[in-house]
Amino acid sequence: MIKKTIQKIFFIYLVIITNASALIEIDITEGNREPLPIAVTNFFYAEDAIKDIDQISIDVSKVISADLERSGLFKSIDQEAFIQKTASMHIRPRHEDWRLINAQALVTGELEVDNDKLRVEFRLWDTFAEKEIEALVLITTIDNWRRISHMIADKIYERLTGEEGYFDTRILYVSENGPKNNRIKKLAIMDQDSFNHRYLTSGKELVLTPRFNPVKQEITYLSYFKNLPRVYLLDIQTGIQEVVGDFPGMTFAPRFSPDGEKIIMSLARDGNSDIYVMDIKSRVVERLTDSPAIDTSPSYSPDGKKITFNSDRGGSQQIYVMDNKGRNQTRISRGTGNYATPVWSPRGDLIAFTKNFQGRYFIGVMRTDGTGERLLTENWYQEAPSWSSNGRVLIFYRETKADDTGKGHSSSLWSIDLTGFNERKIETPEDASDPSWSRLIQ
Amino acid sequence: MQLTIQYYRNFITIIAATFILAACATTPPETSSSGSSASSSSSTVSLVQDGVYVGDETIEMLAVDVPDRVFFAYDSYTLTSAAQSTLSKQAKWLKANPSVTISVEGHADERGTREYNLALGDRRANAAKDYLMSQGISSNRVTTISYGKERPVKSGSNDTAWAQNRRSVTVRTN
């Protein structure tokens, strides 16, 4: 299904006019700044195009606005306030009209239908410099308008922040329902804005900790199929799943290497958990740690040269770093409390983690040598951060405390900026945990 | 950015102070048997001692006077003397019934990351299995499985429920 969708897309990037001079810019390293006011207009279209073109026009603009607003860096101006409303704005906006309603940036667009293809042209304007600063034409099938909208939002984000966007991405997670002592868990996947939701497993088997392959339409996760907890691979185009390797015990906590060719995971044997890596094609297995402690939650650096992991070898759970052959195992977490689930940033400069201190749970980041620890959010229970493709946002899950009978418990996905601001709940049809955020869709 | 760091430093200081002053009971591990663990139990006597559940509410019997489970302290897989006594009874029963095979399930409470708790459950199951083996039970009669924190027996978020969930359970497989 996904493969079909991808095949249906024809990217045609035509940069119409792009002025090189840097004009409006957002510094996203600075937290808590005022969001940039942006006017996203409904895209124009020829009246006789197709039946639903009026709705697509409105929806494209809505998806773009919602993406930009969710980043916390933009404020979308209410369309009711717009002064200029004619199609001419796409060619020649009256910048003074847009400045008057305080729009610093303006998005205009045009939709055209040719047979079953939708041609979407958009332009981004700096209303103060009175210049077009970005323009793009995308051609796709009509039912693919949602992805096109995310790609446009990515382009706007990129042009105004100088960083790659992260809107044309998906979230893989575990959907949960039922009482705590008999929870039904299913793998689910959806767009980053919660649309196009679907389940990947039926709920018959307990499934945990799914993770995206960074380069393929493939995931790895833990399944209790036949009551044997093992790491599995699932091709999400074909639906074919297979157990990973032939190990004499529970395999768990899987993650792909950055090239998508290997799976790194823990193997529990006779009460001891160590870290192993398996090459998917050759099935060659390498043992990376050999300590009597719990070694788990491994995560590769983006260059594949290093691995961060969780171990209690020093008496409490801490974060360690080693090279990809298991050499030079060094503790990096230094604060008081327990540290877990280290995840290397796709930019390479930071490691996100879960911290437990005095019975409270924190999501934080530290440099890869353990310095510069920063706690972003604190709560009764939360864990399992996963990075956005540009390394600017973290997604994680949070649970609420139950009363003595188990009532009041819930589990949901949240995101927060690296700055510690812009914390948001991510909508899911049921309770949710164990999120994994994809790279930009190829 | 600087503000954020400062904010959390202050915040942690405040939490720490709260704990010292109020001796709040929610923080595992429980370090003493006094009072704190009973806060959420209906009983006036604490059923959690040194972090280990000492009641019998959830226990089922494999046979007469052969309890099916043992309990652990927070983040621990050490067998208490009570746990050893239960496992000795299981071993005796297994010797008397040589055709019986078993699975030992290891479980953790909800306070800890999912992946770490899978490993912890495995440790607990194997601690129980090792004890059975030390009592002369053949390892080929015993399998282990960890459920981590996925299958709590109690759904509450309180010290007693957590202590009841930190367990290994022996289950017949034939």
PDB file of C-alpha atoms in Angstrom, chain A residues 180-181 183 185 208 211 224 227 250 252-253 268 270-271 273 294 297 312 317 356-359 361 375-378 380-381 383 397 401-404 406 433-434, chain B residues 1 4-5 8 11-12 15-16 19 26-27 40 74 110-116 118-120 122-123 126 145-147 149-153 155-158 162:
ATOM      1  CA  LYS A 180      -3.761  -3.007  32.979  1.00  0.00           C
ATOM      2  CA  ASN A 181      -3.492  -6.668  33.903  1.00  0.00           C
ATOM      3  CA  ARG A 183      -3.638  -5.183  28.069  1.00  0.00           C
ATOM      4  CA  LYS A 185      -1.358  -4.291  22.284  1.00  0.00           C
ATOM      5  CA  LEU A 208       6.374  -4.121  22.143  1.00  0.00           C
ATOM      6  CA  ARG A 211      11.282   0.778  15.474  1.00  0.00           C
ATOM      7  CA  TYR A 224       5.428 -12.849  22.125  1.00  0.00           C
ATOM      8  CA  ASN A 227       4.849 -17.296  23.934  1.00  0.00           C
ATOM      9  CA  MET A 250      14.576 -13.832  24.723  1.00  0.00           C
ATOM     10  CA  PHE A 252      14.467  -7.683  22.895  1.00  0.00           C
ATOM     11  CA  ALA A 253      15.112  -3.923  22.613  1.00  0.00           C
ATOM     12  CA  ALA A 268      18.670 -12.551  27.736  1.00  0.00           C
ATOM     13  CA  ASP A 270      20.167 -17.520  32.055  1.00  0.00           C
ATOM     14  CA  GLY A 271      19.226 -14.252  33.703  1.00  0.00           C
ATOM     15  CA  SER A 273      21.195  -9.613  29.225  1.00  0.00           C
ATOM     16  CA  ILE A 294      21.754  -5.884  32.389  1.00  0.00           C
ATOM     17  CA  SER A 297      18.370  -0.327  24.939  1.00  0.00           C
ATOM     18  CA  ASP A 312      23.342  -1.393  35.591  1.00  0.00           C
ATOM     19  CA  GLN A 317      21.057   2.041  35.644  1.00  0.00           C
ATOM     20  CA  ASN A 356      14.224   8.427  37.137  1.00  0.00           C
ATOM     21  CA  PHE A 357      14.976  10.623  40.095  1.00  0.00           C
ATOM     22  CA  GLN A 358      13.171  10.552  43.453  1.00  0.00           C
ATOM     23  CA  GLY A 359      10.313   8.584  41.951  1.00  0.00           C
ATOM     24  CA  TYR A 361      10.423  10.524  35.479  1.00  0.00           C
ATOM     25  CA  LEU A 375      15.872  17.868  31.508  1.00  0.00           C
ATOM     26  CA  LEU A 376      13.033  18.827  29.171  1.00  0.00           C
ATOM     27  CA  THR A 377       9.940  17.451  30.895  1.00  0.00           C
ATOM     28  CA  GLU A 378       9.041  15.857  34.220  1.00  0.00           C
ATOM     29  CA  TRP A 380       4.709  10.753  37.115  1.00  0.00           C
ATOM     30  CA  TYR A 381       5.801   8.283  34.446  1.00  0.00           C
ATOM     31  CA  GLU A 383       9.908   7.159  28.871  1.00  0.00           C
ATOM     32  CA  TYR A 397       5.026   8.224  25.911  1.00  0.00           C
ATOM     33  CA  LYS A 401      -1.158   7.107  37.788  1.00  0.00           C
ATOM     34  CA  ALA A 402      -3.936   4.644  38.547  1.00  0.00           C
ATOM     35  CA  ASP A 403      -5.924   4.602  41.767  1.00  0.00           C
ATOM     36  CA  ASP A 404      -5.882   1.481  43.972  1.00  0.00           C
ATOM     37  CA  GLY A 406      -6.441   0.523  38.510  1.00  0.00           C
ATOM     38  CA  SER A 433       3.099   3.822  23.912  1.00  0.00           C
ATOM     39  CA  ASP A 434       6.560   3.024  22.488  1.00  0.00           C
TER      40      ASP A 434
ATOM     41  CA  MET B   1      18.134  27.467  27.270  1.00  0.00           C
ATOM     42  CA  THR B   4      15.485  25.756  31.377  1.00  0.00           C
ATOM     43  CA  ILE B   5      18.490  24.309  33.135  1.00  0.00           C
ATOM     44  CA  TYR B   8      14.959  22.178  36.553  1.00  0.00           C
ATOM     45  CA  PHE B  11      12.753  22.013  40.603  1.00  0.00           C
ATOM     46  CA  ILE B  12      14.864  19.040  41.608  1.00  0.00           C
ATOM     47  CA  ILE B  15      11.483  17.776  45.051  1.00  0.00           C
ATOM     48  CA  ALA B  16      14.417  16.635  47.135  1.00  0.00           C
ATOM     49  CA  PHE B  19      11.047  14.170  50.190  1.00  0.00           C
ATOM     50  CA  THR B  26       5.887   6.958  46.604  1.00  0.00           C
ATOM     51  CA  THR B  27       9.584   6.513  46.018  1.00  0.00           C
ATOM     52  CA  SER B  40      -2.357   2.469  50.280  1.00  0.00           C
ATOM     53  CA  TYR B  74      12.321  -3.072  44.051  1.00  0.00           C
ATOM     54  CA  GLU B 110       5.385  -0.522  36.372  1.00  0.00           C
ATOM     55  CA  ARG B 111       8.086   1.757  37.780  1.00  0.00           C
ATOM     56  CA  GLY B 112      10.903   1.428  35.279  1.00  0.00           C
ATOM     57  CA  THR B 113      11.522   1.456  31.561  1.00  0.00           C
ATOM     58  CA  ARG B 114       9.951  -1.309  29.518  1.00  0.00           C
ATOM     59  CA  GLU B 115      13.180  -2.736  28.137  1.00  0.00           C
ATOM     60  CA  TYR B 116      15.032  -2.743  31.456  1.00  0.00           C
ATOM     61  CA  LEU B 118      12.106  -7.225  30.468  1.00  0.00           C
ATOM     62  CA  ALA B 119      15.689  -7.940  31.505  1.00  0.00           C
ATOM     63  CA  LEU B 120      14.782  -7.673  35.196  1.00  0.00           C
ATOM     64  CA  ASP B 122      14.341 -12.532  33.119  1.00  0.00           C
ATOM     65  CA  ARG B 123      16.707 -12.179  36.079  1.00  0.00           C
ATOM     66  CA  ASN B 126      16.202 -17.343  36.428  1.00  0.00           C
ATOM     67  CA  ILE B 145       9.863 -16.411  30.369  1.00  0.00           C
ATOM     68  CA  SER B 146       9.995 -12.724  31.241  1.00  0.00           C
ATOM     69  CA  TYR B 147       6.924 -10.531  30.895  1.00  0.00           C
ATOM     70  CA  LYS B 149       5.983  -5.058  33.394  1.00  0.00           C
ATOM     71  CA  GLU B 150       3.440  -6.265  30.830  1.00  0.00           C
ATOM     72  CA  ARG B 151       1.350  -8.580  33.009  1.00  0.00           C
ATOM     73  CA  PRO B 152       0.816  -7.085  36.454  1.00  0.00           C
ATOM     74  CA  VAL B 153      -1.443  -9.042  38.789  1.00  0.00           C
ATOM     75  CA  SER B 155      -3.593  -2.697  38.531  1.00  0.00           C
ATOM     76  CA  GLY B 156      -3.171  -0.086  41.251  1.00  0.00           C
ATOM     77  CA  SER B 157      -0.349   2.436  41.319  1.00  0.00           C
ATOM     78  CA  ASN B 158       0.668   1.999  44.954  1.00  0.00           C
ATOM     79  CA  TRP B 162       3.823  -2.844  42.995  1.00  0.00           C
TER      80      TRP B 162
END
